[in-house]
Coordinates of C-alpha atoms and ligand atoms in Angstrom, one line a residue:
X1061 CA 94.2 81.6 149.2
X1062 CA 92.6 84.6 147.4
X1063 CA 90.9 83.5 144.1
X1064 CA 94.4 85.8 142.3
X1065 CA 97.9 84.3 142.4
X1066 CA 98.4 88.0 140.6
X1067 CA 96.7 91.5 141.9
X1068 CA 98.3 94.8 140.4
X1069 CA 96.4 98.0 141.6
X1070 CA 97.1 101.3 140.6
X1071 CA 100.4 101.0 138.4
X1072 CA 102.0 104.2 137.8
X1073 CA 105.4 103.8 135.7
X1074 CA 107.2 107.0 134.3
X1075 CA 110.4 106.6 132.7
X1076 CA 111.7 110.6 132.6
X1077 CA 108.9 112.7 130.5
X1078 CA 106.9 109.7 129.5
X1079 CA 104.8 107.7 131.1
X1080 CA 103.7 103.9 131.0
X1081 CA 101.6 103.3 132.6
X1082 CA 98.8 105.7 134.3
X1083 CA 96.9 103.9 136.2
X1084 CA 97.5 100.6 135.9
X1085 CA 94.9 97.4 136.8
X1086 CA 95.5 93.6 136.0
X1087 CA 94.6 90.5 137.9
X1088 CA 95.2 86.9 137.2
X1089 CA 93.1 83.7 138.5
X1090 CA 94.7 80.2 139.1
X1091 CA 94.5 78.1 135.5
X1092 CA 93.3 81.0 133.1
X1093 CA 94.5 82.4 130.1
X1094 CA 94.9 85.8 130.5
X1095 CA 94.8 88.1 128.0
X1096 CA 96.4 92.2 127.3
X1097 CA 96.0 93.8 124.7
X1098 CA 96.1 97.6 123.2
X1099 CA 97.5 99.9 120.3
X1100 CA 101.6 99.6 120.1
X1101 CA 102.9 101.9 122.7
X1102 CA 99.9 101.4 125.7
X1103 CA 101.8 100.3 127.8
X1104 CA 100.8 96.3 127.9
X1105 CA 104.6 95.3 127.9
X1106 CA 105.6 97.6 131.1
X1107 CA 103.3 96.0 133.1
X1108 CA 104.5 93.2 132.1
X1109 CA 107.8 93.8 133.3
X1110 CA 107.1 95.0 136.7
X1111 CA 105.4 92.2 137.2
X1112 CA 108.4 90.4 137.0
X1113 CA 110.6 92.8 138.4
X1114 CA 112.4 93.9 135.7
X1115 CA 111.8 98.1 136.9
X1116 CA 110.6 99.2 140.4
X1117 CA 106.8 100.6 140.1
X1118 CA 106.7 104.3 141.0
X1119 CA 103.3 104.2 142.5
X1120 CA 100.8 101.1 143.4
X1121 CA 100.9 97.8 144.6
X1122 CA 101.4 93.8 143.7
X1123 CA 100.5 91.1 145.5
X1124 CA 101.2 87.9 144.3
X1125 CA 99.7 84.8 145.7
X1126 CA 98.7 86.8 148.5
X1127 CA 101.6 87.9 149.6
X1128 CA 102.2 91.7 149.1
X1129 CA 105.6 92.3 146.9
X1130 CA 107.3 95.4 148.6
X1131 CA 110.3 95.0 146.5
X1132 CA 109.8 93.0 142.9
X1133 CA 113.8 92.2 140.9
X1134 CA 113.7 88.9 138.3
X1135 CA 115.3 86.6 141.2
X1136 CA 112.6 87.6 143.8
X1137 CA 109.6 86.9 140.5
X1138 CA 111.7 83.9 140.3
X1139 CA 111.4 82.4 143.1
X1140 CA 107.1 83.4 143.6
X1141 CA 106.9 80.8 140.5
X1142 CA 106.7 83.8 137.7
X1143 CA 108.7 83.4 134.5
X1144 CA 107.9 85.5 131.4
X1145 CA 109.4 84.9 127.9
X1146 CA 110.6 88.2 126.0
X1147 CA 109.8 89.0 122.6
X1148 CA 113.6 88.7 122.0
X1149 CA 114.4 85.6 123.2
X1150 CA 117.6 85.3 125.3
X1151 CA 119.1 82.3 124.3
X1152 CA 123.1 81.8 123.8
X1153 CA 123.3 81.1 119.8
X1154 CA 126.5 78.6 120.5
X1155 CA 125.6 76.1 123.2
X1156 CA 123.1 73.3 122.6
X1157 CA 119.3 73.4 124.0
X1158 CA 120.1 71.6 127.4
X1159 CA 122.9 73.8 127.8
X1160 CA 120.7 77.1 127.4
X1161 CA 117.6 75.3 129.5
X1162 CA 120.5 74.7 132.3
X1163 CA 122.3 77.4 132.1
X1164 CA 123.0 79.4 135.5
X1165 CA 121.2 76.9 137.6
X1166 CA 123.2 73.5 136.6
X1167 CA 121.9 70.4 138.9
X1168 CA 125.6 69.1 140.1
X1169 CA 127.5 66.5 140.5
X1170 CA 130.0 67.2 142.9
X1171 CA 132.1 70.1 141.7
X1172 CA 130.3 68.2 138.4
X1173 CA 127.3 69.1 136.2
X1174 CA 124.9 66.5 136.7
X1175 CA 123.4 66.7 132.8
X1176 CA 121.9 63.6 133.2
X1177 CA 119.5 64.6 135.6
X1178 CA 119.3 67.4 134.0
X1179 CA 118.7 66.0 130.4
X1180 CA 115.9 64.0 132.5
X1181 CA 113.4 67.1 134.4
X1182 CA 114.2 68.7 130.9
X1183 CA 112.0 65.9 129.1
X1184 CA 109.7 64.8 131.1
X1185 CA 108.6 68.7 131.3
X1186 CA 108.7 67.9 127.4
X1187 CA 106.9 65.1 127.4
X1188 CA 103.7 66.5 130.2
X1189 CA 103.3 69.3 127.9
X1190 CA 104.6 67.3 124.6
X1191 CA 106.7 69.8 123.2
X1192 CA 108.9 68.6 120.6
X1193 CA 112.7 70.0 121.2
X1194 CA 115.9 68.6 119.7
X1195 CA 117.7 68.8 123.6
X1196 CA 121.6 68.4 121.5
X1197 CA 120.9 71.0 118.8
X1198 CA 122.7 74.5 119.2
X1199 CA 120.0 77.1 119.5
X1200 CA 121.4 78.4 116.0
X1201 CA 120.1 75.5 114.5
X1202 CA 117.2 75.5 115.8
X1203 CA 113.7 76.9 114.4
X1204 CA 112.2 79.8 116.0
X1205 CA 109.2 78.1 117.0
X1206 CA 111.5 75.8 118.8
X1207 CA 113.3 78.7 120.6
X1208 CA 110.2 79.5 121.9
X1209 CA 109.4 76.2 123.3
X1210 CA 113.0 76.1 124.9
X1211 CA 112.2 79.5 126.5
X1212 CA 108.9 77.8 128.2
X1213 CA 110.8 75.1 129.0
X1214 CA 113.3 77.4 130.5
X1215 CA 110.9 78.9 132.9
X1216 CA 109.1 75.3 133.7
X1217 CA 112.5 74.0 135.1
X1218 CA 113.1 77.3 137.4
X1219 CA 109.3 76.6 139.1
X1220 CA 106.7 78.8 137.3
X1221 CA 103.2 78.8 137.5
X1222 CA 102.6 81.6 135.9
X1223 CA 103.9 82.7 132.7
X1224 CA 103.8 85.7 130.5
X1225 CA 104.1 85.6 126.9
X1226 CA 105.2 88.9 125.5
X1227 CA 103.3 88.8 121.7
X1228 CA 104.4 85.5 121.1
X1229 CA 102.8 84.7 118.0
X1230 CA 104.4 87.7 116.6
X1231 CA 107.8 85.6 114.8
X1232 CA 105.5 82.5 115.0
X1233 CA 103.9 81.3 110.6
X1234 CA 100.7 79.8 112.0
X1235 CA 101.8 76.2 112.4
X1236 CA 103.9 77.0 114.4
X1237 CA 101.5 79.2 116.3
X1238 CA 99.1 76.3 116.2
X1239 CA 101.1 74.1 118.2
X1240 CA 102.6 76.6 120.9
X1241 CA 98.5 77.3 121.7
X1242 CA 98.1 72.9 121.9
X1243 CA 100.8 73.7 124.5
X1244 CA 99.4 76.9 126.4
X1245 CA 96.1 74.5 126.8
X1246 CA 98.2 72.1 128.3
X1247 CA 99.9 74.2 130.8
X1248 CA 96.6 75.4 131.7
X1249 CA 95.1 72.0 132.5
X1250 CA 97.6 71.0 134.9
X1251 CA 97.2 74.7 136.2
X1252 CA 99.4 76.8 135.0
X1253 CA 98.3 80.9 134.7
X1254 CA 99.1 82.7 131.9
X1255 CA 99.9 85.8 130.5
X1256 CA 99.2 86.0 126.7
X1257 CA 99.8 89.4 124.9
X1258 CA 99.2 89.6 121.0
X1259 CA 97.5 92.1 118.4
X1260 CA 96.4 89.2 116.7
X1261 CA 92.1 88.9 118.1
X1262 CA 91.5 86.0 116.3
X1263 CA 94.3 84.3 118.9
X1264 CA 93.0 86.0 121.3
X1265 CA 89.0 85.3 121.2
X1266 CA 90.4 81.9 120.7
X1267 CA 93.2 81.1 123.4
X1268 CA 91.8 83.6 126.7
X1269 CA 89.7 83.0 129.5
X1270 CA 90.3 86.7 130.0
X1271 CA 91.3 89.7 128.4
X1272 CA 92.2 93.0 129.6
X1273 CA 92.4 96.0 127.7
X1274 CA 94.9 98.8 128.2
X1275 CA 94.7 102.3 126.3
X1276 CA 97.9 104.8 126.3
X1277 CA 99.1 104.0 130.3
X1278 CA 95.4 103.7 131.6
X1279 CA 93.0 100.0 132.2
X1280 CA 90.1 100.2 129.9
X1281 CA 88.3 97.2 131.2
X1282 CA 89.0 93.4 131.3
X1283 CA 86.0 91.3 129.6
X1284 CA 85.4 87.3 129.8
X1285 CA 86.6 86.3 126.2
X1286 CA 82.2 84.8 125.9
X1287 CA 81.3 88.6 126.4
X1288 CA 83.1 90.5 123.5
X1289 CA 83.8 90.4 120.1
X1290 CA 86.9 91.4 117.7
X1291 CA 84.7 94.3 117.2
X1292 CA 84.1 95.3 120.2
X1293 CA 87.6 95.2 121.5
X1294 CA 88.8 97.2 119.2
X1295 CA 86.6 99.6 120.3
X1296 CA 88.1 99.4 123.8
X1297 CA 91.3 99.2 122.5
X1298 CA 91.5 102.1 120.1
X1299 CA 87.7 104.2 120.4
X1300 CA 87.0 103.8 116.9
X1301 CA 86.6 101.3 113.9
X1302 CA 88.8 99.8 111.8
X1303 CA 88.8 99.2 108.2
X1304 CA 91.1 97.1 107.0
X1305 CA 89.5 96.5 103.3
X1306 CA 91.1 97.8 101.2
X1307 CA 90.3 99.7 97.9
X1308 CA 92.2 98.5 95.6
X1309 CA 92.7 100.2 92.2
X1310 CA 94.6 98.2 89.3
X1311 CA 94.5 99.9 85.9
X1312 CA 98.0 101.7 86.3
X1313 CA 100.2 99.0 86.4
X1314 CA 103.3 99.9 84.2
X1315 CA 106.9 99.6 83.2
X1316 CA 108.3 96.6 85.2
X1317 CA 110.6 97.5 87.4
X1318 CA 111.8 94.7 88.8
X1319 CA 112.4 91.9 86.9
X1320 CA 114.4 88.5 88.2
X1321 CA 115.4 86.0 85.9
X1322 CA 116.1 82.2 87.1
X1323 CA 117.9 83.0 90.3
X1324 CA 119.6 80.3 92.4
X1325 CA 120.2 81.5 95.8
X1326 CA 121.7 79.9 98.5
X1327 CA 120.7 80.0 102.4
X1328 CA 122.6 80.1 105.4
X1329 CA 123.0 75.8 106.0
X1330 CA 122.4 75.2 102.1
X1331 CA 123.2 75.5 98.6
X1332 CA 120.2 76.6 96.3
X1333 CA 117.5 77.4 98.3
X1334 CA 116.0 78.8 95.8
X1335 CA 116.1 76.6 93.0
X1336 CA 115.8 78.8 89.5
X1337 CA 112.6 81.7 90.6
X1338 CA 111.6 83.9 88.0
X1339 CA 109.5 86.6 88.7
X1340 CA 108.6 90.1 88.1
X1341 CA 107.1 93.2 89.4
X1342 CA 105.8 96.5 87.5
X1343 CA 105.5 99.8 88.6
X1344 CA 102.1 100.6 89.9
X1345 CA 100.9 96.7 91.5
X1346 CA 101.4 95.1 94.4
X1347 CA 103.0 91.6 94.0
X1348 CA 102.3 89.4 97.1
X1349 CA 104.9 86.2 97.9
X1350 CA 102.8 83.8 99.7
X1351 CA 104.7 80.4 101.7
X1352 CA 105.3 78.8 104.8
X1353 CA 108.2 80.6 106.3
X1354 CA 111.5 78.9 105.7
X1355 CA 110.7 77.9 102.1
X1356 CA 113.1 81.0 100.1
X1357 CA 111.1 84.1 100.6
X1358 CA 114.2 85.7 103.5
X1359 CA 116.9 84.2 101.0
X1360 CA 114.5 86.3 98.0
X1361 CA 114.1 89.4 99.8
X1362 CA 118.0 89.5 101.0
X1363 CA 119.3 88.9 97.0
X1364 CA 117.3 91.7 95.8
X1365 CA 118.3 94.0 98.5
X1366 CA 122.5 93.5 98.2
X1367 CA 122.7 91.3 101.3
X1368 CA 123.5 87.7 99.6
X1369 CA 124.8 86.6 96.9
X1370 CA 123.5 85.3 94.1
X1371 CA 124.8 81.5 92.7
X1372 CA 123.4 82.1 89.3
X1373 CA 121.1 84.6 87.5
X1374 CA 120.3 88.1 86.6
X1375 CA 118.2 90.5 89.4
X1376 CA 117.1 93.9 87.3
X1377 CA 116.3 97.1 88.9
X1378 CA 114.8 99.5 86.8
X1379 CA 116.9 98.8 83.6
X1380 CA 119.5 98.1 85.3
X1381 CA 121.6 94.6 86.6
X1382 CA 121.8 95.1 90.2
X1383 CA 123.0 91.0 90.5
X1384 CA 125.0 90.9 93.9
X1385 CA 126.4 94.8 93.8
X1386 CA 126.4 96.4 97.2
X1387 CA 123.1 96.6 98.9
X1388 CA 123.8 100.6 98.7
X1389 CA 124.3 100.6 95.3
X1390 CA 121.0 98.8 95.3
X1391 CA 119.4 101.4 97.1
X1392 CA 120.3 104.8 94.3
X1393 CA 119.2 102.6 92.3
X1394 CA 115.7 103.3 92.9
X1395 CA 115.0 100.6 95.9
X1396 CA 113.3 101.1 99.3
X1397 CA 113.0 98.0 101.7
X1398 CA 111.4 97.7 104.4
X1399 CA 113.5 94.5 106.6
X1400 CA 111.4 91.5 108.6
X1401 CA 113.9 92.2 111.3
X1402 CA 114.1 95.8 112.4
X1403 CA 116.1 95.6 115.1
X1404 CA 118.9 94.4 113.4
X1405 CA 118.6 95.7 110.3
X1406 CA 115.4 98.4 109.9
X1407 CA 117.0 100.5 112.7
X1408 CA 120.1 101.6 114.8
X1409 CA 119.0 101.6 118.4
X1410 CA 120.9 103.5 119.8
X1411 CA 120.3 106.7 117.8
X1412 CA 117.7 108.8 117.9
X1413 CA 113.9 108.8 116.0
X1414 CA 114.8 111.9 114.3
X1415 CA 118.8 110.2 112.9
X1416 CA 116.8 107.8 112.2
X1417 CA 114.5 108.6 110.0
X1418 CA 117.0 111.3 108.1
X1419 CA 120.3 108.4 107.8
X1420 CA 119.7 106.9 104.7
X1421 CA 118.5 110.1 102.9
X1422 CA 121.6 111.5 103.9
X1423 CA 123.6 110.3 100.9
X1424 CA 120.9 110.0 98.3
X1425 CA 120.8 112.5 95.6
X1426 CA 119.3 115.9 96.7
X1427 CA 121.4 115.9 99.6
X1428 CA 124.3 114.9 98.0
X1429 CA 125.1 118.0 96.3
X1430 CA 126.6 120.3 99.3
X1431 CA 122.9 120.4 100.1
X1432 CA 122.9 118.9 103.2
X1433 CA 119.2 118.9 105.0
X1434 CA 119.6 121.8 107.4
X1435 CA 118.9 121.0 111.2
X1436 CA 115.0 122.9 110.7
X1437 CA 114.8 121.2 108.0
X1438 CA 115.3 117.9 109.5
X1439 CA 113.0 118.9 112.3
X1440 CA 110.5 119.3 110.1
X1441 CA 110.8 116.2 108.7
X1442 CA 111.1 114.2 111.4
X1443 CA 107.7 116.4 113.2
X1444 CA 105.9 115.5 109.3
X1445 CA 106.8 112.0 109.5
X1446 CA 106.1 111.4 113.6
X1447 CA 102.3 112.4 112.3
X1448 CA 102.4 111.0 109.4
X1449 CA 102.3 107.5 110.5
X1450 CA 101.8 108.1 114.5
X1451 CA 104.6 107.5 116.2
X1452 CA 104.2 107.6 119.6
X1453 CA 106.0 109.5 122.3
X1454 CA 105.9 112.4 119.7
X1455 CA 109.4 113.7 121.0
X1456 CA 112.0 112.8 117.9
X1457 CA 114.7 113.6 119.8
X1458 CA 114.3 110.0 121.5
X1459 CA 116.7 107.1 121.0
X1460 CA 114.8 104.2 119.2
X1461 CA 115.9 101.9 121.8
X1462 CA 112.6 103.3 124.3
X1463 CA 110.1 102.8 121.8
X1464 CA 108.0 100.5 122.0
X1465 CA 107.8 97.7 119.0
X1466 CA 105.4 98.2 117.1
X1467 CA 106.1 102.1 117.1
X1468 CA 109.9 101.4 115.8
X1469 CA 108.0 99.4 113.2
X1470 CA 106.7 102.5 112.2
X1471 CA 109.9 104.5 112.2
X1472 CA 111.0 102.2 109.5
X1473 CA 107.7 102.1 107.2
X1474 CA 107.8 105.8 107.2
X1475 CA 111.1 106.5 106.6
X1476 CA 111.3 103.8 103.4
X1477 CA 108.2 104.8 102.3
X1478 CA 108.7 108.4 102.0
X1479 CA 112.0 108.3 100.1
X1480 CA 109.3 107.8 97.0
X1481 CA 111.6 104.6 95.4
X1482 CA 110.2 103.1 92.4
X1483 CA 110.3 99.9 94.1
X1484 CA 109.3 98.7 97.5
X1485 CA 110.3 95.7 98.9
X1486 CA 107.7 94.9 102.2
X1487 CA 109.4 91.9 105.0
X1488 CA 106.6 91.7 107.7
X1489 CA 105.4 95.5 107.0
X1490 CA 102.8 95.2 109.9
X1491 CA 104.7 92.6 112.1
X1492 CA 103.6 93.2 115.6
X1493 CA 101.8 96.9 115.2
X1494 CA 98.4 97.2 116.5
X1495 CA 95.3 97.2 114.2
X1496 CA 95.1 100.7 113.9
X1497 CA 98.7 101.0 113.1
X1498 CA 98.0 98.0 110.0
X1499 CA 95.2 99.9 109.0
X1500 CA 97.7 103.4 108.4
X1501 CA 100.4 100.6 107.2
X1502 CA 98.2 99.2 104.6
X1503 CA 97.2 102.8 103.2
X1504 CA 100.4 103.6 102.8
X1505 CA 100.8 100.3 100.6
X1506 CA 99.0 100.4 98.6
X1507 CA 98.9 104.8 98.5
X1508 CA 102.5 104.4 97.4
X1509 CA 101.6 102.3 94.7
X1510 CA 98.6 104.3 93.4
X1511 CA 101.7 106.9 93.1
X1512 CA 103.3 104.4 90.7
X1513 CA 105.9 101.8 92.2
X1514 CA 105.9 98.8 91.9
X1515 CA 105.7 96.7 95.6
X1516 CA 106.6 93.4 96.4
X1517 CA 104.9 92.0 99.4
X1518 CA 106.1 89.2 101.6
X1519 CA 104.2 88.2 104.7
X1520 CA 103.2 85.0 106.4
X1521 CA 99.2 86.6 107.1
X1522 CA 97.2 85.4 104.2
X1523 CA 94.8 88.0 105.1
X1524 CA 96.8 90.3 104.2
X1525 CA 98.6 89.1 101.1
X1526 CA 95.3 88.5 99.9
X1527 CA 94.0 91.6 100.7
X1528 CA 96.6 93.9 99.6
X1529 CA 98.0 91.8 96.9
X1530 CA 97.4 92.8 92.7
X1531 CA 98.6 89.5 92.0
X1532 CA 100.0 86.6 94.2
X1533 CA 103.0 84.1 93.2
X1534 CA 103.0 81.2 96.3
X1535 CA 106.3 79.5 96.7
X1536 CA 107.4 76.1 98.1
X1537 CA 111.0 74.8 98.6
X1538 CA 112.3 77.8 96.6
X1539 CA 109.9 77.2 93.6
X1540 CA 107.2 78.9 92.5
X1541 CA 104.1 76.5 92.9
X1542 CA 101.6 79.1 90.9
X1543 CA 100.3 82.6 90.1
X1544 CA 97.1 84.0 90.4
X1545 CA 94.9 87.2 90.5
X1546 CA 94.2 88.3 94.6
X1547 CA 90.3 88.4 93.3
X1548 CA 90.9 84.4 92.5
X1549 CA 92.8 83.8 95.7
X1550 CA 91.4 82.5 99.0
X1551 CA 92.9 80.7 102.0
X1552 CA 92.0 77.3 100.5
X1553 CA 93.8 77.3 97.1
X1554 CA 97.0 79.5 98.4
X1555 CA 97.0 76.7 101.1
X1556 CA 97.5 74.1 98.5
X1557 CA 100.4 75.6 96.7
X1558 CA 102.2 76.4 99.8
X1559 CA 101.9 73.3 100.5
X1560 CA 103.5 72.5 97.4
X1561 CA 100.3 72.1 95.6
X1562 CA 98.7 69.9 93.1
X1563 CA 100.1 72.0 89.8
X1564 CA 103.8 71.8 91.7
X1565 CA 105.6 69.9 89.7
X1566 CA 103.9 72.3 86.9
X1567 CA 104.9 75.4 87.3
X1568 CA 107.9 74.7 89.6
X1569 CA 109.1 73.7 86.3
X1570 CA 108.5 76.2 83.6
X1571 CA 110.0 78.4 86.5
X1572 CA 113.8 77.0 85.8
Ligands
LIG1394 N1 112.8 101.2 128.6 C1 111.8 102.5 128.4 N2 112.4 103.7 128.2 C2 111.6 104.6 128.2 N3 110.9 104.6 127.6 C3 110.2 103.3 127.5 C4 110.9 103.0 127.9 N4 110.0 101.2 127.8 C5 108.9 101.4 127.5 N5 109.0 103.2 127.5 C6 107.7 103.5 126.4 O1 106.5 103.3 127.5 C7 105.4 103.5 126.9 C8 105.0 102.1 126.6 O2 105.9 100.8 126.7 P1 105.6 99.5 125.9 O3 106.9 99.0 125.6 O4 104.7 99.0 127.2 O5 104.3 99.6 125.4 P2 103.4 98.1 124.3 O6 101.8 98.1 124.9 O7 103.5 96.9 124.8 O8 103.3 98.4 122.8 P3 103.8 97.7 121.8 O9 102.4 96.8 121.3 O10 103.8 98.9 120.8 O11 104.8 96.8 121.6 C9 105.7 103.5 124.9 O12 105.9 104.8 125.1 C10 107.2 103.2 125.3 O13 107.5 103.9 124.3
LIG1395 MG1 105.4 95.7 123.6

């Protein structure tokens, strides 16, 4: 057999006017982990969706295990041993993990489903690759990391030996990412061939055998991991160096703009997830919240933005008590919010880029006094936003549902930051965006701060928290376990506090 299990040559794919892939090349060896990298919108997801048969190619050839594929569909791809784990999971929340895994492929005993056999088969994979999953839990009750393991088991149950993972670590905590990497290495040892898409170059350097680069729908070459570096990869991806070091200026912090006083907040599953937390953010400063995902940061942000009720305590924004007020009311009091989930909360996916950019502004002061933005005004504004924030494609009449992941995020950031509110709550603002866009978004937050906004930053990336924040607050299990200036912070002292920390008791009590 051919050296390659997959060969894609001279691939072209257009969506209407948009040339998603202009000349795509990709090949995959048996038993390797091959990373695919490139800027937002470079065509990575499209290339892999073509391999998985989700759209037909316009031009080119796809060969799988030596067989030229005349036509492809997900069904044919699965029959040829190809599996894909999408960034947006496709699990049914109300079913159990086991039911999800066998959905559509149920082993039968007579007319009924043979759950015993299914369970045995699944358990075999769980043991073989050391993937912890709880088969009888409902999907709605498991973590993102576990849901991802379920998706991987699903592909294995359907016989996949070629597995595509589209930005699998974007939604994981660093701890969960570590576990995923162990599983990927186990799969590789067993002779599976893996495609790994990521914007995180340190991960790419760790996990890959080879790395292919795409730029604007084109193929920019393939390198062996041992012969490249993050700097080299960045240059191949975007043609220049990127500087993530923020030139911080912490001289102008002014009035307190957000004040949180002894708040208690429930989560979906438990009462008092946040247990007596007090903090404040001043004008002209960035306060970073560091913590392992799931320790209350989402609940805190939802309470501030009016999406979750507070049990007790007070939240003061701009001198106004906004505790348990509606999201709209809180926005009007001076809040902008980059939500952690751009798909469900950040954007209306059926509306155009322009409509999304303009939507929240229409009920704002300058526009409610009968001075609705004119047609030309909206166009000029959208054009400006698309340029400033490097949103691609630049046609702002396109629906946001057709945007690549990172470009959708840029639309949300553009809209929220440009409102110039007093407080900007930014949750995972650079999740899923490429390194050039990370630079842009970080500089944007720093600029908002210099112009006097208070910024509350929640990020799973410690490096981001440290480089962007002026002050850092560490939380663990719904309490503050420490606070320090960013200049004193490093991954070690923050990591310790994130685990509960040595002085957890002391500061935790103080917060109550
Ligand atoms: N279904 C679609 N309809 C219209 N345009 C699309 C569609 N899917 C992708 N595109 C466009 O094709 C281009 C490539 O998108 P793709 O999703 O492949 O990028 P990507 O490299 O995966 O980016 P990201 O890192 O942001 O996920 C983008 O300009 C995108 O807007
Ligand atoms: Mg993508």
